[in-house]
Short mmCIF file of C-alpha atoms in Angstrom, two decimals:
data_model
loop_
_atom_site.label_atom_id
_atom_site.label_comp_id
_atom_site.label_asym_id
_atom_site.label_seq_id
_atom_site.Cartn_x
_atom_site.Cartn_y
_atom_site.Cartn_z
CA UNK V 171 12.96 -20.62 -169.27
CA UNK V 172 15.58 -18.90 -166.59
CA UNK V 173 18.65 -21.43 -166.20
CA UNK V 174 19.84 -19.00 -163.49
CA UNK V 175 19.95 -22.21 -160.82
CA UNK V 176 19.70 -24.67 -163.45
CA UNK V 177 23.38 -26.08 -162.94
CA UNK V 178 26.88 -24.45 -162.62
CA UNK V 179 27.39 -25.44 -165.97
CA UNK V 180 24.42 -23.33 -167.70
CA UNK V 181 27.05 -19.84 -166.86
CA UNK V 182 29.05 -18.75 -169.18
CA UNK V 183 33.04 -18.26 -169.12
CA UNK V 184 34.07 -16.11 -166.35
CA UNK V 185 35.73 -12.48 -167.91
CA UNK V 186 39.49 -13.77 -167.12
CA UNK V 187 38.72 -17.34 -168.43
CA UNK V 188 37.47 -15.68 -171.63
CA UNK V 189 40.30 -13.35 -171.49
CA UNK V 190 42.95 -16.34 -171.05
CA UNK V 191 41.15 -18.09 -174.17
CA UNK V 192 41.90 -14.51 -176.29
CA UNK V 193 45.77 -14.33 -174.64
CA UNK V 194 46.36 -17.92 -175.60
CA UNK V 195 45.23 -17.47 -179.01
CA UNK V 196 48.10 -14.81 -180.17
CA UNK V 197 51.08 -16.01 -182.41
CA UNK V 198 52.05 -19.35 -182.88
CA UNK V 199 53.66 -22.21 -180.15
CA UNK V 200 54.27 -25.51 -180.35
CA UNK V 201 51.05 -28.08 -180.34
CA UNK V 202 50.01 -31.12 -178.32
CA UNK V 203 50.63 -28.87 -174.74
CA UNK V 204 54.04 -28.30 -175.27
CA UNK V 205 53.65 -24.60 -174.82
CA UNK V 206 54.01 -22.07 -172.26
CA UNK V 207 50.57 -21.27 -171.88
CA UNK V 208 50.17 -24.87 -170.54
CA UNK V 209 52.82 -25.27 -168.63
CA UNK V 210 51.87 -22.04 -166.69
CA UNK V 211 48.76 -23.51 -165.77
CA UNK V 212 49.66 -26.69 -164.77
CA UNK V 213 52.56 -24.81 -162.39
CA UNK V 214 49.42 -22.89 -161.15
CA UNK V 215 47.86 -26.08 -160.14
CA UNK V 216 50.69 -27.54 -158.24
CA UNK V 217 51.01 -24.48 -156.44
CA UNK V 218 47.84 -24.34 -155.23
CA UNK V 219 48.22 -28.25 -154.20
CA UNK V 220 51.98 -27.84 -152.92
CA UNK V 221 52.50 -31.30 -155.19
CA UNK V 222 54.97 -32.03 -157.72
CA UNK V 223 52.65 -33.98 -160.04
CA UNK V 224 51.97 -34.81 -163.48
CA UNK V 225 48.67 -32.25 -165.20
CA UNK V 226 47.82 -33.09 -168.07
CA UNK V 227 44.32 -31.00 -169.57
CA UNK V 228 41.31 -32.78 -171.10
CA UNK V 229 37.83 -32.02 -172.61
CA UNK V 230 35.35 -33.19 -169.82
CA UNK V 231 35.03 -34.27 -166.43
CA UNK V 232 33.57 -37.55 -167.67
CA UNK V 233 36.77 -38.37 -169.44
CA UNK V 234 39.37 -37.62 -167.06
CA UNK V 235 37.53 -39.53 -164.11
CA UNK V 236 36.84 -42.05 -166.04
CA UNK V 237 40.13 -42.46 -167.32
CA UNK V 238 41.34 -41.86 -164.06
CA UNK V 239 39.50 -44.92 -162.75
CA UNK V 240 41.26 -46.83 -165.51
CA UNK V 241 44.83 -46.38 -164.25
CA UNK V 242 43.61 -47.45 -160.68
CA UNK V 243 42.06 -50.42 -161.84
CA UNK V 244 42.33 -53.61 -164.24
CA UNK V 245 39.48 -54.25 -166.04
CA UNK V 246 38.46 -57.16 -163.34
CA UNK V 247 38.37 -54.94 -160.26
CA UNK V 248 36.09 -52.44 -159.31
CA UNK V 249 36.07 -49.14 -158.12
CA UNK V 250 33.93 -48.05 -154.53
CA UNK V 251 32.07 -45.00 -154.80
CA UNK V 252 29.21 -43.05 -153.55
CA UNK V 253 25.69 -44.45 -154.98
CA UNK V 254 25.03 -40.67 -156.05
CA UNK V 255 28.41 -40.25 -157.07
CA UNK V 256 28.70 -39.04 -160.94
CA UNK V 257 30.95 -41.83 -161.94
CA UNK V 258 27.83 -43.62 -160.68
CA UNK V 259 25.16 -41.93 -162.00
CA UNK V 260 25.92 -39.27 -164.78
CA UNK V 261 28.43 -40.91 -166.72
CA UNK V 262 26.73 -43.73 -169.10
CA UNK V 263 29.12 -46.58 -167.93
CA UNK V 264 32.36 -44.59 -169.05
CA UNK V 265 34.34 -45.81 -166.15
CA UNK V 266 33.37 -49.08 -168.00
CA UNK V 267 34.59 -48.46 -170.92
CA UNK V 268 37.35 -46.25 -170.73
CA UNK V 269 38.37 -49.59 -168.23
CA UNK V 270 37.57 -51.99 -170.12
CA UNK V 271 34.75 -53.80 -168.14
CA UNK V 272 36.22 -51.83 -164.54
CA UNK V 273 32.91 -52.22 -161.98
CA UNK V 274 31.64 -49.86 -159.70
CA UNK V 275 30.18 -50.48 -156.03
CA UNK V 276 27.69 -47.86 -154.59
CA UNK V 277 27.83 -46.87 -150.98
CA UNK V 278 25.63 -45.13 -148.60
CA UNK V 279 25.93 -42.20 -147.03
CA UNK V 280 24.35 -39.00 -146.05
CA UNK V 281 24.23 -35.65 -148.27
CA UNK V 282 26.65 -37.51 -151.15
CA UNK V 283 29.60 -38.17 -148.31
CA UNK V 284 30.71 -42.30 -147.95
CA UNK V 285 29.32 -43.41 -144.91
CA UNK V 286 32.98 -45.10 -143.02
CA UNK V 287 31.41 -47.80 -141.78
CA UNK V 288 29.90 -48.50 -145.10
CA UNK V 289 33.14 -48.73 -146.44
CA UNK V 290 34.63 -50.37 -143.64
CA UNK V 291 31.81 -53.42 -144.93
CA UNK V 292 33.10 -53.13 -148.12
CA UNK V 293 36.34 -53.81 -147.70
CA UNK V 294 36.08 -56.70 -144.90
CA UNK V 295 33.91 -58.57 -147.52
CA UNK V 296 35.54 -61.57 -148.58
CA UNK V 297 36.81 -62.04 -151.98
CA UNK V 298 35.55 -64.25 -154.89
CA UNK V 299 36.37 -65.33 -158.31
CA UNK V 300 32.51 -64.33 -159.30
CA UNK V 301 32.62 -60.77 -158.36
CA UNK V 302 34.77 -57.69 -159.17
CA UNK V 303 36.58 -56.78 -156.32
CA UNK V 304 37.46 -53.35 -155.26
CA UNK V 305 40.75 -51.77 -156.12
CA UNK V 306 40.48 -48.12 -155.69
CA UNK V 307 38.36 -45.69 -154.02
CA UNK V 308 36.92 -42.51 -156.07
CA UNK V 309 35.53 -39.00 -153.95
CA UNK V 310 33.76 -36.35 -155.17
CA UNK V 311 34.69 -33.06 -153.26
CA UNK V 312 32.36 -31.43 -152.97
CA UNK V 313 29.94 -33.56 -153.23
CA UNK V 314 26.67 -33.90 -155.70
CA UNK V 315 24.47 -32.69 -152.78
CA UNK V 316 27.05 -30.13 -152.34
CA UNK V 317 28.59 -31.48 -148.57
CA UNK V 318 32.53 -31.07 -147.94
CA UNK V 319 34.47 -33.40 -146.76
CA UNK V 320 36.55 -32.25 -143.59
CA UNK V 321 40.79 -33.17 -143.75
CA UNK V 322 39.30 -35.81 -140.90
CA UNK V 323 36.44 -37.56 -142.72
CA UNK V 324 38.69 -37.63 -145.72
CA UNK V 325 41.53 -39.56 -143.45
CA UNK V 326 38.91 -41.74 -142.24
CA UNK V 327 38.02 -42.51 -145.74
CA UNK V 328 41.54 -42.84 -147.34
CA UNK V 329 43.39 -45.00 -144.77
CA UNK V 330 41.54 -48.00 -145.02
CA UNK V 331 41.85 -48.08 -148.60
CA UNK V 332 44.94 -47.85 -148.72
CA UNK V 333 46.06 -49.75 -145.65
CA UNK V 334 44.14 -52.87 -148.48
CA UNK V 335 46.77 -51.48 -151.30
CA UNK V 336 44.26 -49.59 -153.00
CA UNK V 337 44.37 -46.42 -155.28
CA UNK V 338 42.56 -43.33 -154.45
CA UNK V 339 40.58 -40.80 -157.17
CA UNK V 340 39.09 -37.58 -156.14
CA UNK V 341 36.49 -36.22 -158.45
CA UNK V 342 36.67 -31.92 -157.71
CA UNK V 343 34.29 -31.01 -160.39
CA UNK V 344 33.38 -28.36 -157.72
CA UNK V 345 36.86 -28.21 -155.78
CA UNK V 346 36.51 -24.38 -156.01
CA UNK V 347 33.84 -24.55 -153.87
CA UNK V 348 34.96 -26.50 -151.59
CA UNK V 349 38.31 -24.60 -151.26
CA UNK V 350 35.85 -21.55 -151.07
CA UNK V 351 34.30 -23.41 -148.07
CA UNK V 352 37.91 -23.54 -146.20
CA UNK V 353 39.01 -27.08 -147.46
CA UNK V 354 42.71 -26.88 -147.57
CA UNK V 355 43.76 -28.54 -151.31
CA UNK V 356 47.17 -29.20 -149.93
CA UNK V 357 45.17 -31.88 -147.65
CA UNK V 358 45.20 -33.86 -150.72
CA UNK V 359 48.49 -34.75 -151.27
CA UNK V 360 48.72 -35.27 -148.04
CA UNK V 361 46.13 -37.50 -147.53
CA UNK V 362 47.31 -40.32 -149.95
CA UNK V 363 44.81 -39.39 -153.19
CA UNK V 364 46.93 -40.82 -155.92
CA UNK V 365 44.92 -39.01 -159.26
CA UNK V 366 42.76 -36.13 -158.67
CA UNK V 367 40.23 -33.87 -161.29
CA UNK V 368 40.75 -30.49 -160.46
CA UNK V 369 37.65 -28.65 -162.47
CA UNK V 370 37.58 -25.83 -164.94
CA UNK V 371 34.14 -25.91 -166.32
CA UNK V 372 32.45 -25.47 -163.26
CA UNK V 373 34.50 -22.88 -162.15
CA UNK V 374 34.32 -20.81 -165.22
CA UNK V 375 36.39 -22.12 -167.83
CA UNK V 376 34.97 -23.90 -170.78
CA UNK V 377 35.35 -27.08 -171.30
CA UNK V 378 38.28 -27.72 -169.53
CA UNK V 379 39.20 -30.26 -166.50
CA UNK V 380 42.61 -31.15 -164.96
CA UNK V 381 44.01 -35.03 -164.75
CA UNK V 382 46.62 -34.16 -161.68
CA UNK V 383 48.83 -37.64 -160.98
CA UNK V 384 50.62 -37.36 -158.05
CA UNK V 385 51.61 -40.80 -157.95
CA UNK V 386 53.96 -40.21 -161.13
CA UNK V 387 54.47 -44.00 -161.50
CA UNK V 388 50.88 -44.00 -162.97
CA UNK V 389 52.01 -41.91 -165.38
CA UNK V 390 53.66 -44.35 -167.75
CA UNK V 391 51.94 -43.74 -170.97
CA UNK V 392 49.61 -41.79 -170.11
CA UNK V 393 49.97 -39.09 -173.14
CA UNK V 394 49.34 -42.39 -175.32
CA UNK V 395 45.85 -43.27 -172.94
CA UNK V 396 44.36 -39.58 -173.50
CA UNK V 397 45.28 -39.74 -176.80
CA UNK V 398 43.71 -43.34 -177.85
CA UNK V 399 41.13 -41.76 -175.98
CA UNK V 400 40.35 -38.51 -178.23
CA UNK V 401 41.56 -36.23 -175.11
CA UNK V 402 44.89 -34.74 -176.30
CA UNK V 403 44.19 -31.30 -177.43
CA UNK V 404 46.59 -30.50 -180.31
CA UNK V 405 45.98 -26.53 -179.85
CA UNK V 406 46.48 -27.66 -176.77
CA UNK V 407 46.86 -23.92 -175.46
CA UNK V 408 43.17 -23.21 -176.33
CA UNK V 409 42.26 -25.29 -174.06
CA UNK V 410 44.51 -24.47 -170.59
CA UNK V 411 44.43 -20.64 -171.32
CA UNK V 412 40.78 -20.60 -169.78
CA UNK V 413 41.81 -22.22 -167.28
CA UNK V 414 45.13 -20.10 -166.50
CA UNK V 415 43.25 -16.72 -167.04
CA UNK V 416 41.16 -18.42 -163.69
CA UNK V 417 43.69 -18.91 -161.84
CA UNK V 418 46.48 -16.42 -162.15
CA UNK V 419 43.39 -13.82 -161.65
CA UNK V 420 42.32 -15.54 -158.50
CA UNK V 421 38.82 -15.79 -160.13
CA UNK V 422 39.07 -19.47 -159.54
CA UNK V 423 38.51 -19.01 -156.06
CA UNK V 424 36.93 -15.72 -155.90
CA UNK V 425 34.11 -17.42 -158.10
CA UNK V 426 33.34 -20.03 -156.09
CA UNK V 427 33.53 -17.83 -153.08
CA UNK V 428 30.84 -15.82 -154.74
CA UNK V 429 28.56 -19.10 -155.85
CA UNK V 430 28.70 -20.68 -152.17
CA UNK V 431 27.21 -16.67 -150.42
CA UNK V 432 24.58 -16.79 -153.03
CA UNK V 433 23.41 -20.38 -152.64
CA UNK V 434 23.43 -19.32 -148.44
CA UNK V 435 21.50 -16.11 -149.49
CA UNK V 436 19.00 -18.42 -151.14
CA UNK V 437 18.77 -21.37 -148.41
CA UNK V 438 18.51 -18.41 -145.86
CA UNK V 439 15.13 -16.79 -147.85
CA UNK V 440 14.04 -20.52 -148.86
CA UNK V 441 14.30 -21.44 -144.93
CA UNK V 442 12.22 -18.07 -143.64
CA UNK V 443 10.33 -16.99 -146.15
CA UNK V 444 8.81 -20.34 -147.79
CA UNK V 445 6.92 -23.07 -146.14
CA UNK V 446 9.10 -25.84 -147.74
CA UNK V 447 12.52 -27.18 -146.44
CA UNK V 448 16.03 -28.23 -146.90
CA UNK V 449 17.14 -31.18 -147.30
CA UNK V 450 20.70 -31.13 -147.44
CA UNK V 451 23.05 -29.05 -145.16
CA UNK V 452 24.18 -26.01 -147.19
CA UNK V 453 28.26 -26.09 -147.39
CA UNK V 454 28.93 -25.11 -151.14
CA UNK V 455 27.04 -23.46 -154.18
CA UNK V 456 24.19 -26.13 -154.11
CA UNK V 457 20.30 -26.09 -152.73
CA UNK V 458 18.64 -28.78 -151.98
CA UNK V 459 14.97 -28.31 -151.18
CA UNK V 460 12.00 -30.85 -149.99
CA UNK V 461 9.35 -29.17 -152.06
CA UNK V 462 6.05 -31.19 -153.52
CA UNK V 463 5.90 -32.37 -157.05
CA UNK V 464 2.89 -30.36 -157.91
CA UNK V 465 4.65 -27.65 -156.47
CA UNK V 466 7.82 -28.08 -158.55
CA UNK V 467 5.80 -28.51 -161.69
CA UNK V 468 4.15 -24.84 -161.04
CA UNK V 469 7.79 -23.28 -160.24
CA UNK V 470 8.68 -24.37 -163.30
CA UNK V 471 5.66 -23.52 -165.29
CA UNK V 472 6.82 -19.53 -163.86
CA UNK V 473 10.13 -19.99 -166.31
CA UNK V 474 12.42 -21.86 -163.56
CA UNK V 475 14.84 -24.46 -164.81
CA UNK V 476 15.19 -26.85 -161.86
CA UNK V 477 15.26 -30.43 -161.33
CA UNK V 478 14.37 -33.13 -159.08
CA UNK V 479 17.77 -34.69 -158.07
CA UNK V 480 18.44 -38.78 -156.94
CA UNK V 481 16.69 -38.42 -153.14
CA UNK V 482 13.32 -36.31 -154.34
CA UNK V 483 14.26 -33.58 -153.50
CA UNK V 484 14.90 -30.31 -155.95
CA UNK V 485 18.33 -28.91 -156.62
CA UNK V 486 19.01 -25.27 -157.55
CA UNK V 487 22.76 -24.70 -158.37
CA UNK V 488 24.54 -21.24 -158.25
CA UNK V 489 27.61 -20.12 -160.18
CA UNK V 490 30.20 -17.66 -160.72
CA UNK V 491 27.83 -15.62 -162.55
CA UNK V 492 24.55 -15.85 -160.07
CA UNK V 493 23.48 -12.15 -159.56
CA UNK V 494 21.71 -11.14 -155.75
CA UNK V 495 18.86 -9.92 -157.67
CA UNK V 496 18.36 -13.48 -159.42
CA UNK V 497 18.41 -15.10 -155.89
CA UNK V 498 16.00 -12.76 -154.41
CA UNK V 499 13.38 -13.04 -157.47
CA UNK V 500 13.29 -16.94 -156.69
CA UNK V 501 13.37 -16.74 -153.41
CA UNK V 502 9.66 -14.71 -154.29
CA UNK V 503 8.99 -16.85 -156.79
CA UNK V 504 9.18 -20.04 -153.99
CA UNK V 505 7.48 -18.52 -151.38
CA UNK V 506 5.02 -17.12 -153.82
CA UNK V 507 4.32 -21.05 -154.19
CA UNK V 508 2.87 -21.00 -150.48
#
């Protein structure tokens, strides 16, 4: 099987991220992230978000949005999300657990963006001792069906929340893309998000994701939360030197520059040269295509890893590492399917 368009996460580390893993290996520093190497990329991430704020790095997405959700919320509340959002979805009740019983409430909307007036709803709905009522609102940016949110939908979004009180997470597993796509990251500060997951692994690190507080009252304890949760890193260099050789390089957002032109080189040959279509509006490094089941089934027979995602339709995924000549040989490959 090819796992060229498989997921972002089937690449490999990206030359620098590799190369900040070697550089953060020399000599000997102090443990549990009280090095430089850390602190240099945490200062790397508050440039980029023009935010003093708290960064602490941990070992998956799943954990740090999780555990985000678990500073928002008690363990009676509930968090509002997109019905296709991961925390929804792709994260076996973690938000759950890590929150001790913390609920989550799925909302519409089109191409993985919360419809407003779905939230609007939501939060107008009267509160009762036999539900979980929401107390924080979590984004994903960009989204699982790879839409960005504008500074204005956001806004739209985030005031209503937190006109209620609320807390706001933002899950940017794939906030290289949508900085590559001309979101402005200093819009989130801005905008009121109180905890956000800036992504590594995606992007070309390793393992690695970013728990950014900019509300720094949250912060209270929170090296003794990641660590009753199995997150602090004691070599904890090892684990932000991928993730500084991204960013000092640039790589960070020259790689997702790169994944978002090939997944528009492939929507453009899917669109004209096959008889199938897209379903999604292509904004980041994600492919969304209406295609029959039989049809999928012989794609994949030809050695193409590719899914059917949540709506039907089938996702293809590009990354730091997608090569031209890999978009153009599926690109024949689908309209070979004709």
């Amino acid at each position: 099987m090819r796992y060229d368009f498989g997921s972002d996460n089937t690449a490999g580390m990206a030359p620098s991220a590799l190369e900040g893993l070697i550089q953060a290996n020399a000599g000997f520093v102090p443990s549990y992230g009280a090095d430089a190497i850390t602190a240099r990329a945490a200062d790397q991430i508050r440039q980029r978000l023009d935010a003093d704020a708290d960064v602490r790095f941990v070992f998956s997405g799943t954990a740090a949005n999780a555990i985000a959700l678990s500073i928002l919320t008690y363990p009676f509340e509930a968090v509002l999300a997109h019905n296709a959002a991961h925390v929804c979805t792709d994260e076996t009740g973690a938000p759950g657990f890590f929150g001790q019983g913390v609920g989550l409430i799925g909302l519409p909307g089109f191409s993985g963006r919360i419809d407003p007036l779905a939230l609007k709803a939501q939060l107008t709905e009267p509160e009762v001792g036999h539900r979980q009522p929401p107390a924080a609102l979590s984004l994903t940016q960009a989204t699982e069906y790879g839409a960005v949110y504008t500074e204005e939908e956001l806004r739209h979004l985030i005031e209503p929340v937190k006109a209620c009180g609320y807390g706001v997470h933002m899950d940017g597993a794939r906030l290289a893309n949508a900085a590559a796509a001309g979101f402005d990251l200093k819009d989130i500060p801005r905008l009121g998000v109180d905890i956000l997951v800036f992504g590594g692994a995606k992007a070309g690190a390793s393992c690695v994701e970013a728990l950014v507080l900019f509300d720094k009252s949250l912060a209270r304890r929170l090296d003794n939360r990641l660590k009753q949760a199995g997150q602090t890193a004691s070599k904890a260099r090892t684990l932000a030197g991928p993730m500084l050789g991204l960013l000092e390089s640039g790589d960070w957002e020259a790689g997702g520059a790169h994944a978002n032109l090939m997944a528009q080189r492939l929507a453009a040959g899917i669109a004209t040269r096959s008889p199938f279509v897209l379903a999604h509006p292509v904004e980041s490094n994600t492919v969304f295509v209406r295609m029959p089941a039989e049809a999928h089934q012989r794609l994949k027979a030809l050695g193409w890893a590719c899914y059917q995602f949540d709506d039907g339709s089938v996702r293809f995924v590009c990354s730091w590492a997608t090569r031209e000549e890999a978009v153009d040989e599926l690109i024949a490959a689908i309209a070979g399917l004709n």
